[in-house]
Structures are given as structure tokens and as C-alpha cells.
Amino acid sequence: MNFRETDLLHLWHPYTDTNKFEQIDFPIIQSASGVRLKDSNGKEYLDGISSWWCVNLGHSHKHVVNSIVQQSVSLQHSITGGMSHTAVIELSEKLSQVTPGDLNRVYYASDGASGIEAALRMVIQYWWNLGQSEKKNIISLSGAYHGDTMGTVGLGFLPKFHKPIEHVVNRSLQIPAPICFHCADSENCTLQCFKDAEQILTKHSKTTAAVIIEPVCQGAAGIRIYPPEYVTKLRKLCTELDILLILDEIAVGFGRTGKMFASDLAEIQPDLMVVGKSLTAGYLPMSAVITTEEFFDSFRSIPGQDRTFYHGHTFSGNPIAAAAAIAALEVFEKENIIEQSKIPANLLKSGFEAFSEKPGVHKTKTLGCMSSLEISEQAGGAKATEKMAILALKEGLIIRPLGPIVYLWPPLVTNKSEMKEMLSIFDYCLDCCISV
Ligand SMILES: Cc1ncc(COP(=O)(O)O)c(C=O)c1O
């Protein structure tokens, strides 16, 4: 089969400009192992973006693969509505153990966006259950990204992506997000930006059901890394104002920040935590909303009020995805992944610090295994990062720019020499593509 021709005849690629795509020699991946993907011609690529931020344990991990195979043989699907199965019970206990404080109740959805949708419906119904249906609005951060369903798009409206559906999207109220790249005080941060949160939440507390944020890093907005203290302060404020706090840990959960969860870094417990992506180490789609017993209890029906949460998905708690997630958590523990991730994290930090000296690089930021830099407008901005991504592919590294931002988001298991190789290709591409 001519894969390229057949692809161009039949596939509709997400987030892909068709005209540009048809012009490039895009890779057609056939297999992967560790931090490398291999295309149909045998060429290898380092995975600099952990395959859309979900392959924290790298590709083709034996333990996860074996667990998936075994589970597929014994039970591939069984519903979780009105009954249960062993794999989902085991996973729920494990998630309760690894998540902060008393987040002990787990609800499963199919992917990140559907997990967020579930969380949104939960918080709105929570206040309805308590007879406070005026608390129905959700507040998010500007530039937020929580998924691509109609409900989640409303939380993080981005003109470039959502202009054509603007007239039907129900947009949430937004707090101006902390953007450290553009902040004069970012070196000696005193969280002046938090004043916006204080002002908006105080004003709207009576009608607000919940605040939702991507803690410590707004991913799709441009890997906007910001201080955990912002999240800590937000927790305190939400408690004072009787507003629920939803942390979207879909991208940053499972070790990405150097701790198991961003909540751990901020030393807080949200009311609801949503996880996805690397929950199954990127093997199968699955997401979860994890909350407290107290929150869950408010959904018990009482005489005269049916409080059941009538919301669900065919694949909610799917056994094979659950088996992958259990295996992933076992790998985290057995292989001490958080400790291991310090190797790529430290190299990323020093690498990006060095990049910040280059002319044309506006600013760099790193946290755990996340790193980003902004190319200034004069040095080419978004055009330069686009060129970089194409050149990086030729050189054997997968990266995806976000406007003028370009970043590395390597698997947590990337070893020293692999990380050095990624940084060296990145360095070369920067030098070739920045116009100074
Ligand atoms: C923070 C965050 N929330 C939600 C989502 C949506 O997840 P999914 O693509 O699995 O629907 C993403 C995806 O990138 C994300 O980064």
C-alpha cells in the first residue's frame, strides 16, 4: 500500500491545516519503543511531545502491554452502570491511594474532554442538590484549554480555533491568566496577577458553582508555566467564598511536574480532580473525575428529590483501559518514575537556561519535564517555530509549536543520552530557524 497517497485520500487529521499538510513529507508511524517512534521507512523519531502529552512511561512498556493483553483475554468490556467489575474496583482503590487527601471517589469517562464535561455537570448539580441552583456558573482562566466538546470549548474559548462556532458557544467568565512570559515581575514574583482572581471571584461568588484551572501550566495556551503558589492561594480563596475548585490535571498529572500531581506541588486538595492522558500511560483512552466522599454523598437521593447523577459513557471504566491504568501505577511505584524523571528534568532545565541566552529567544521556562521558550516577533515568532517543527522532523525529533512558543515535553523515562540528543537537535533547529 502507498500509505501517503491513501492517507491523503481518506484521513481527516485533527488540528491540521490540509493545504500545508499536503505539502510536507509527514511521518507515517508504524511502531514505537521507549522514547522513539519508527516510521514505515524505518526512520526513527525522538518523541519530544510524549505523543500529545500522554506517554509519560514511553512507548511499548512490557508490563503495561502484558496487562492489556491479559485483560483483553479475560474481559474486554462490562458495564459499570448498576454493576461492577474487578479491574475498575482495583483501579479505583489505587487512584484513591495516590491522589491527595481524601479524594476517594472515582467516576470514569472516556477521554479528557468527556471527563471535564462530567465534572462540570457534577458541580452544577451539586449546588442544585443543595437547593442553591443560583450557583450555576463556571469560572475559568483566559487562554484555558479543557477539551474540544461544546461545553469544554466554552471554558477556554480561543479565537484561532473557535471563531466559526463562537455564536453557539456558551462562554464562561474568565480570570486573566498568569502569563509569566509577559510579566515584568516574573523573576521576583509576588503574585500580583492573583488580584484579578480575588476581585472576580469575590464579585461573583454567589452565582459561581466552581472555578476550573489547569494547575501550574496552561498547556494549549502555550505551555504557560506559572507558580504553584497561585494554585495554593486559589484553593484558600475558593474555600473562603464557598466556590468549588476543579483541577484539570489531564496534562500535568502523573509525574509531569516532578510530583505525582500538580496538587501535591501546591500542597492542596481540590474538590474535584480530573485526570486523563497518562492515566493509562497513553495506551488507551480513559479519564476520571476524583472527588471526596462528602461531595459524592450529596448525590444520594432523599425523599422527594432524585439526586442521581444521570450521566455516563459506554466505555466508562472499561476493563482493558482500567488494566492499563493499574499497570501504569504499578510501574510508577516499582520503577520509581518520579525519581527517574529528575534526570530528564534537570537536563531540560539547564538546556533551556542555555537557550535563553540566544538572541531572538524572548524567555524560557521549565518545571519538571515541561519546558517552553518563546521566539520574539522580530526573530520570526510563529513562523520560526513552524519552520523549526518541520526541520526537527527531518532531524528525527517530534515537536509541535504553539504560535511563537516551542517546547519539549519528553517522556519521564527519557534517559541522559536520549535527553541530550533531543536538546541537541532542538538547539540546532533553533539556530537554523531564528532570524537575527
Ligand atoms: C489540560 C487539558 N484538559 C483537557 C484536555 C482534553 O483531553 P482530550 O484530548 O483527551 O479530550 C487536554 C488535551 O490536550 C488538556 O491538555
PDB file of N, CA, C and O in Angstrom, residues 368-416:
ATOM      1  N   GLY A 368       9.672  20.538  36.124  1.00  0.00           N
ATOM      2  CA  GLY A 368       9.650  19.090  35.941  1.00  0.00           C
ATOM      3  C   GLY A 368      10.035  18.752  34.512  1.00  0.00           C
ATOM      4  O   GLY A 368      11.010  19.280  33.979  1.00  0.00           O
ATOM      5  N   CYS A 369       9.231  17.905  33.864  1.00  0.00           N
ATOM      6  CA  CYS A 369       9.539  17.536  32.479  1.00  0.00           C
ATOM      7  C   CYS A 369       8.716  18.352  31.489  1.00  0.00           C
ATOM      8  O   CYS A 369       8.228  17.821  30.481  1.00  0.00           O
ATOM      9  N   MET A 370       8.556  19.641  31.793  1.00  0.00           N
ATOM     10  CA  MET A 370       7.903  20.560  30.856  1.00  0.00           C
ATOM     11  C   MET A 370       8.867  21.720  30.640  1.00  0.00           C
ATOM     12  O   MET A 370       9.480  22.200  31.594  1.00  0.00           O
ATOM     13  N   SER A 371       8.970  22.159  29.414  1.00  0.00           N
ATOM     14  CA  SER A 371       9.857  23.293  29.145  1.00  0.00           C
ATOM     15  C   SER A 371       9.323  24.030  27.943  1.00  0.00           C
ATOM     16  O   SER A 371       8.760  23.407  27.035  1.00  0.00           O
ATOM     17  N   SER A 372       9.463  25.351  27.934  1.00  0.00           N
ATOM     18  CA  SER A 372       8.996  26.085  26.752  1.00  0.00           C
ATOM     19  C   SER A 372       9.839  27.332  26.569  1.00  0.00           C
ATOM     20  O   SER A 372      10.458  27.827  27.523  1.00  0.00           O
ATOM     21  N   LEU A 373       9.865  27.789  25.356  1.00  0.00           N
ATOM     22  CA  LEU A 373      10.507  29.075  25.094  1.00  0.00           C
ATOM     23  C   LEU A 373       9.716  29.833  24.058  1.00  0.00           C
ATOM     24  O   LEU A 373       8.988  29.253  23.254  1.00  0.00           O
ATOM     25  N   GLU A 374       9.840  31.146  24.127  1.00  0.00           N
ATOM     26  CA  GLU A 374       9.119  31.993  23.187  1.00  0.00           C
ATOM     27  C   GLU A 374      10.110  32.675  22.263  1.00  0.00           C
ATOM     28  O   GLU A 374      11.082  33.286  22.724  1.00  0.00           O
ATOM     29  N   ILE A 375       9.867  32.564  20.973  1.00  0.00           N
ATOM     30  CA  ILE A 375      10.713  33.257  19.996  1.00  0.00           C
ATOM     31  C   ILE A 375      10.085  34.628  19.737  1.00  0.00           C
ATOM     32  O   ILE A 375       8.881  34.729  19.492  1.00  0.00           O
ATOM     33  N   SER A 376      10.894  35.648  19.850  1.00  0.00           N
ATOM     34  CA  SER A 376      10.349  37.002  19.739  1.00  0.00           C
ATOM     35  C   SER A 376       9.827  37.250  18.322  1.00  0.00           C
ATOM     36  O   SER A 376      10.241  36.590  17.360  1.00  0.00           O
ATOM     37  N   GLU A 377       8.923  38.220  18.231  1.00  0.00           N
ATOM     38  CA  GLU A 377       8.303  38.582  16.954  1.00  0.00           C
ATOM     39  C   GLU A 377       9.388  38.944  15.923  1.00  0.00           C
ATOM     40  O   GLU A 377       9.348  38.487  14.779  1.00  0.00           O
ATOM     41  N   GLN A 378      10.384  39.740  16.367  1.00  0.00           N
ATOM     42  CA  GLN A 378      11.456  40.190  15.454  1.00  0.00           C
ATOM     43  C   GLN A 378      12.270  39.004  14.930  1.00  0.00           C
ATOM     44  O   GLN A 378      12.805  39.046  13.827  1.00  0.00           O
ATOM     45  N   ALA A 379      12.368  37.947  15.737  1.00  0.00           N
ATOM     46  CA  ALA A 379      13.182  36.789  15.324  1.00  0.00           C
ATOM     47  C   ALA A 379      12.360  35.763  14.549  1.00  0.00           C
ATOM     48  O   ALA A 379      12.845  34.675  14.239  1.00  0.00           O
ATOM     49  N   GLY A 380      11.111  36.113  14.250  1.00  0.00           N
ATOM     50  CA  GLY A 380      10.324  35.203  13.404  1.00  0.00           C
ATOM     51  C   GLY A 380       9.062  34.694  14.075  1.00  0.00           C
ATOM     52  O   GLY A 380       8.156  34.213  13.388  1.00  0.00           O
ATOM     53  N   GLY A 381       9.002  34.728  15.420  1.00  0.00           N
ATOM     54  CA  GLY A 381       7.810  34.305  16.157  1.00  0.00           C
ATOM     55  C   GLY A 381       7.241  32.978  15.668  1.00  0.00           C
ATOM     56  O   GLY A 381       7.964  31.992  15.523  1.00  0.00           O
ATOM     57  N   ALA A 382       5.928  33.009  15.369  1.00  0.00           N
ATOM     58  CA  ALA A 382       5.222  31.774  14.986  1.00  0.00           C
ATOM     59  C   ALA A 382       5.762  31.169  13.690  1.00  0.00           C
ATOM     60  O   ALA A 382       5.744  29.942  13.518  1.00  0.00           O
ATOM     61  N   LYS A 383       6.253  32.016  12.787  1.00  0.00           N
ATOM     62  CA  LYS A 383       6.793  31.471  11.518  1.00  0.00           C
ATOM     63  C   LYS A 383       8.052  30.660  11.803  1.00  0.00           C
ATOM     64  O   LYS A 383       8.280  29.593  11.221  1.00  0.00           O
ATOM     65  N   ALA A 384       8.877  31.170  12.726  1.00  0.00           N
ATOM     66  CA  ALA A 384      10.132  30.480  13.062  1.00  0.00           C
ATOM     67  C   ALA A 384       9.840  29.130  13.739  1.00  0.00           C
ATOM     68  O   ALA A 384      10.500  28.127  13.436  1.00  0.00           O
ATOM     69  N   THR A 385       8.846  29.108  14.621  1.00  0.00           N
ATOM     70  CA  THR A 385       8.570  27.840  15.327  1.00  0.00           C
ATOM     71  C   THR A 385       7.996  26.800  14.363  1.00  0.00           C
ATOM     72  O   THR A 385       8.267  25.617  14.484  1.00  0.00           O
ATOM     73  N   GLU A 386       7.215  27.288  13.400  1.00  0.00           N
ATOM     74  CA  GLU A 386       6.656  26.366  12.404  1.00  0.00           C
ATOM     75  C   GLU A 386       7.774  25.739  11.570  1.00  0.00           C
ATOM     76  O   GLU A 386       7.794  24.528  11.320  1.00  0.00           O
ATOM     77  N   LYS A 387       8.724  26.584  11.179  1.00  0.00           N
ATOM     78  CA  LYS A 387       9.887  26.084  10.411  1.00  0.00           C
ATOM     79  C   LYS A 387      10.667  25.083  11.247  1.00  0.00           C
ATOM     80  O   LYS A 387      11.143  24.054  10.764  1.00  0.00           O
ATOM     81  N   MET A 388      10.794  25.424  12.536  1.00  0.00           N
ATOM     82  CA  MET A 388      11.556  24.548  13.453  1.00  0.00           C
ATOM     83  C   MET A 388      10.968  23.145  13.512  1.00  0.00           C
ATOM     84  O   MET A 388      11.688  22.151  13.501  1.00  0.00           O
ATOM     85  N   ALA A 389       9.622  23.088  13.578  1.00  0.00           N
ATOM     86  CA  ALA A 389       8.972  21.777  13.708  1.00  0.00           C
ATOM     87  C   ALA A 389       9.236  20.913  12.478  1.00  0.00           C
ATOM     88  O   ALA A 389       9.471  19.701  12.587  1.00  0.00           O
ATOM     89  N   ILE A 390       9.233  21.553  11.312  1.00  0.00           N
ATOM     90  CA  ILE A 390       9.451  20.798  10.067  1.00  0.00           C
ATOM     91  C   ILE A 390      10.905  20.315   9.994  1.00  0.00           C
ATOM     92  O   ILE A 390      11.183  19.154   9.684  1.00  0.00           O
ATOM     93  N   LEU A 391      11.823  21.218  10.369  1.00  0.00           N
ATOM     94  CA  LEU A 391      13.235  20.834  10.351  1.00  0.00           C
ATOM     95  C   LEU A 391      13.511  19.737  11.394  1.00  0.00           C
ATOM     96  O   LEU A 391      14.254  18.775  11.118  1.00  0.00           O
ATOM     97  N   ALA A 392      12.888  19.879  12.563  1.00  0.00           N
ATOM     98  CA  ALA A 392      13.109  18.884  13.623  1.00  0.00           C
ATOM     99  C   ALA A 392      12.693  17.488  13.153  1.00  0.00           C
ATOM    100  O   ALA A 392      13.374  16.500  13.431  1.00  0.00           O
ATOM    101  N   LEU A 393      11.584  17.426  12.420  1.00  0.00           N
ATOM    102  CA  LEU A 393      11.148  16.122  11.897  1.00  0.00           C
ATOM    103  C   LEU A 393      12.230  15.511  11.011  1.00  0.00           C
ATOM    104  O   LEU A 393      12.546  14.323  11.117  1.00  0.00           O
ATOM    105  N   LYS A 394      12.810  16.340  10.143  1.00  0.00           N
ATOM    106  CA  LYS A 394      13.892  15.856   9.257  1.00  0.00           C
ATOM    107  C   LYS A 394      15.057  15.331  10.084  1.00  0.00           C
ATOM    108  O   LYS A 394      15.704  14.351   9.726  1.00  0.00           O
ATOM    109  N   GLU A 395      15.304  16.035  11.212  1.00  0.00           N
ATOM    110  CA  GLU A 395      16.446  15.669  12.067  1.00  0.00           C
ATOM    111  C   GLU A 395      16.107  14.533  13.037  1.00  0.00           C
ATOM    112  O   GLU A 395      16.944  14.111  13.827  1.00  0.00           O
ATOM    113  N   GLY A 396      14.838  14.101  13.038  1.00  0.00           N
ATOM    114  CA  GLY A 396      14.468  12.964  13.883  1.00  0.00           C
ATOM    115  C   GLY A 396      13.946  13.329  15.261  1.00  0.00           C
ATOM    116  O   GLY A 396      14.133  12.577  16.226  1.00  0.00           O
ATOM    117  N   LEU A 397      13.268  14.468  15.363  1.00  0.00           N
ATOM    118  CA  LEU A 397      12.660  14.857  16.645  1.00  0.00           C
ATOM    119  C   LEU A 397      11.251  15.379  16.381  1.00  0.00           C
ATOM    120  O   LEU A 397      11.060  16.229  15.508  1.00  0.00           O
ATOM    121  N   ILE A 398      10.293  14.883  17.163  1.00  0.00           N
ATOM    122  CA  ILE A 398       8.917  15.377  17.009  1.00  0.00           C
ATOM    123  C   ILE A 398       8.674  16.509  17.999  1.00  0.00           C
ATOM    124  O   ILE A 398       8.825  16.319  19.220  1.00  0.00           O
ATOM    125  N   ILE A 399       8.344  17.686  17.466  1.00  0.00           N
ATOM    126  CA  ILE A 399       7.909  18.806  18.312  1.00  0.00           C
ATOM    127  C   ILE A 399       6.703  19.440  17.620  1.00  0.00           C
ATOM    128  O   ILE A 399       6.493  19.249  16.429  1.00  0.00           O
ATOM    129  N   ARG A 400       5.892  20.165  18.400  1.00  0.00           N
ATOM    130  CA  ARG A 400       4.746  20.871  17.803  1.00  0.00           C
ATOM    131  C   ARG A 400       4.680  22.267  18.400  1.00  0.00           C
ATOM    132  O   ARG A 400       4.525  22.412  19.604  1.00  0.00           O
ATOM    133  N   PRO A 401       4.813  23.281  17.563  1.00  0.00           N
ATOM    134  CA  PRO A 401       4.790  24.637  18.110  1.00  0.00           C
ATOM    135  C   PRO A 401       3.383  25.080  18.496  1.00  0.00           C
ATOM    136  O   PRO A 401       2.396  24.542  18.001  1.00  0.00           O
ATOM    137  N   LEU A 402       3.322  26.044  19.393  1.00  0.00           N
ATOM    138  CA  LEU A 402       2.052  26.685  19.751  1.00  0.00           C
ATOM    139  C   LEU A 402       2.253  28.179  19.519  1.00  0.00           C
ATOM    140  O   LEU A 402       2.764  28.873  20.394  1.00  0.00           O
ATOM    141  N   GLY A 403       1.968  28.646  18.341  1.00  0.00           N
ATOM    142  CA  GLY A 403       2.253  30.040  17.983  1.00  0.00           C
ATOM    143  C   GLY A 403       3.746  30.295  18.108  1.00  0.00           C
ATOM    144  O   GLY A 403       4.558  29.493  17.612  1.00  0.00           O
ATOM    145  N   PRO A 404       4.154  31.375  18.799  1.00  0.00           N
ATOM    146  CA  PRO A 404       5.589  31.665  18.914  1.00  0.00           C
ATOM    147  C   PRO A 404       6.295  30.809  19.966  1.00  0.00           C
ATOM    148  O   PRO A 404       7.488  30.968  20.208  1.00  0.00           O
ATOM    149  N   ILE A 405       5.533  29.920  20.589  1.00  0.00           N
ATOM    150  CA  ILE A 405       6.110  29.066  21.645  1.00  0.00           C
ATOM    151  C   ILE A 405       6.518  27.720  21.052  1.00  0.00           C
ATOM    152  O   ILE A 405       5.774  27.116  20.276  1.00  0.00           O
ATOM    153  N   VAL A 406       7.673  27.259  21.483  1.00  0.00           N
ATOM    154  CA  VAL A 406       8.080  25.901  21.104  1.00  0.00           C
ATOM    155  C   VAL A 406       8.597  25.234  22.371  1.00  0.00           C
ATOM    156  O   VAL A 406       9.144  25.885  23.253  1.00  0.00           O
ATOM    157  N   TYR A 407       8.360  23.937  22.475  1.00  0.00           N
ATOM    158  CA  TYR A 407       8.603  23.313  23.773  1.00  0.00           C
ATOM    159  C   TYR A 407       9.088  21.876  23.645  1.00  0.00           C
ATOM    160  O   TYR A 407       8.961  21.247  22.586  1.00  0.00           O
ATOM    161  N   LEU A 408       9.630  21.368  24.756  1.00  0.00           N
ATOM    162  CA  LEU A 408       9.913  19.932  24.862  1.00  0.00           C
ATOM    163  C   LEU A 408       9.117  19.398  26.044  1.00  0.00           C
ATOM    164  O   LEU A 408       9.069  20.037  27.115  1.00  0.00           O
ATOM    165  N   TRP A 409       8.522  18.245  25.882  1.00  0.00           N
ATOM    166  CA  TRP A 409       7.656  17.609  26.875  1.00  0.00           C
ATOM    167  C   TRP A 409       7.980  16.104  26.780  1.00  0.00           C
ATOM    168  O   TRP A 409       7.187  15.317  26.282  1.00  0.00           O
ATOM    169  N   PRO A 410       9.191  15.710  27.196  1.00  0.00           N
ATOM    170  CA  PRO A 410       9.645  14.340  26.937  1.00  0.00           C
ATOM    171  C   PRO A 410       8.999  13.316  27.875  1.00  0.00           C
ATOM    172  O   PRO A 410       8.551  13.681  28.965  1.00  0.00           O
ATOM    173  N   PRO A 411       8.964  12.042  27.479  1.00  0.00           N
ATOM    174  CA  PRO A 411       8.529  11.006  28.422  1.00  0.00           C
ATOM    175  C   PRO A 411       9.384  11.071  29.691  1.00  0.00           C
ATOM    176  O   PRO A 411      10.575  11.413  29.627  1.00  0.00           O
ATOM    177  N   LEU A 412       8.792  10.724  30.836  1.00  0.00           N
ATOM    178  CA  LEU A 412       9.513  10.840  32.116  1.00  0.00           C
ATOM    179  C   LEU A 412      10.670   9.845  32.202  1.00  0.00           C
ATOM    180  O   LEU A 412      11.552   9.989  33.043  1.00  0.00           O
ATOM    181  N   VAL A 413      10.651   8.833  31.340  1.00  0.00           N
ATOM    182  CA  VAL A 413      11.682   7.785  31.380  1.00  0.00           C
ATOM    183  C   VAL A 413      12.831   8.065  30.412  1.00  0.00           C
ATOM    184  O   VAL A 413      13.696   7.211  30.216  1.00  0.00           O
ATOM    185  N   THR A 414      12.837   9.253  29.828  1.00  0.00           N
ATOM    186  CA  THR A 414      13.915   9.606  28.889  1.00  0.00           C
ATOM    187  C   THR A 414      15.256   9.561  29.625  1.00  0.00           C
ATOM    188  O   THR A 414      15.401  10.170  30.688  1.00  0.00           O
ATOM    189  N   ASN A 415      16.217   8.812  29.071  1.00  0.00           N
ATOM    190  CA  ASN A 415      17.493   8.724  29.787  1.00  0.00           C
ATOM    191  C   ASN A 415      18.424   9.877  29.379  1.00  0.00           C
ATOM    192  O   ASN A 415      18.082  10.682  28.508  1.00  0.00           O
ATOM    193  N   LYS A 416      19.590   9.888  30.029  1.00  0.00           N
ATOM    194  CA  LYS A 416      20.516  11.014  29.858  1.00  0.00           C
ATOM    195  C   LYS A 416      20.886  11.235  28.383  1.00  0.00           C
ATOM    196  O   LYS A 416      20.791  12.349  27.870  1.00  0.00           O
TER     197      LYS A 416
END
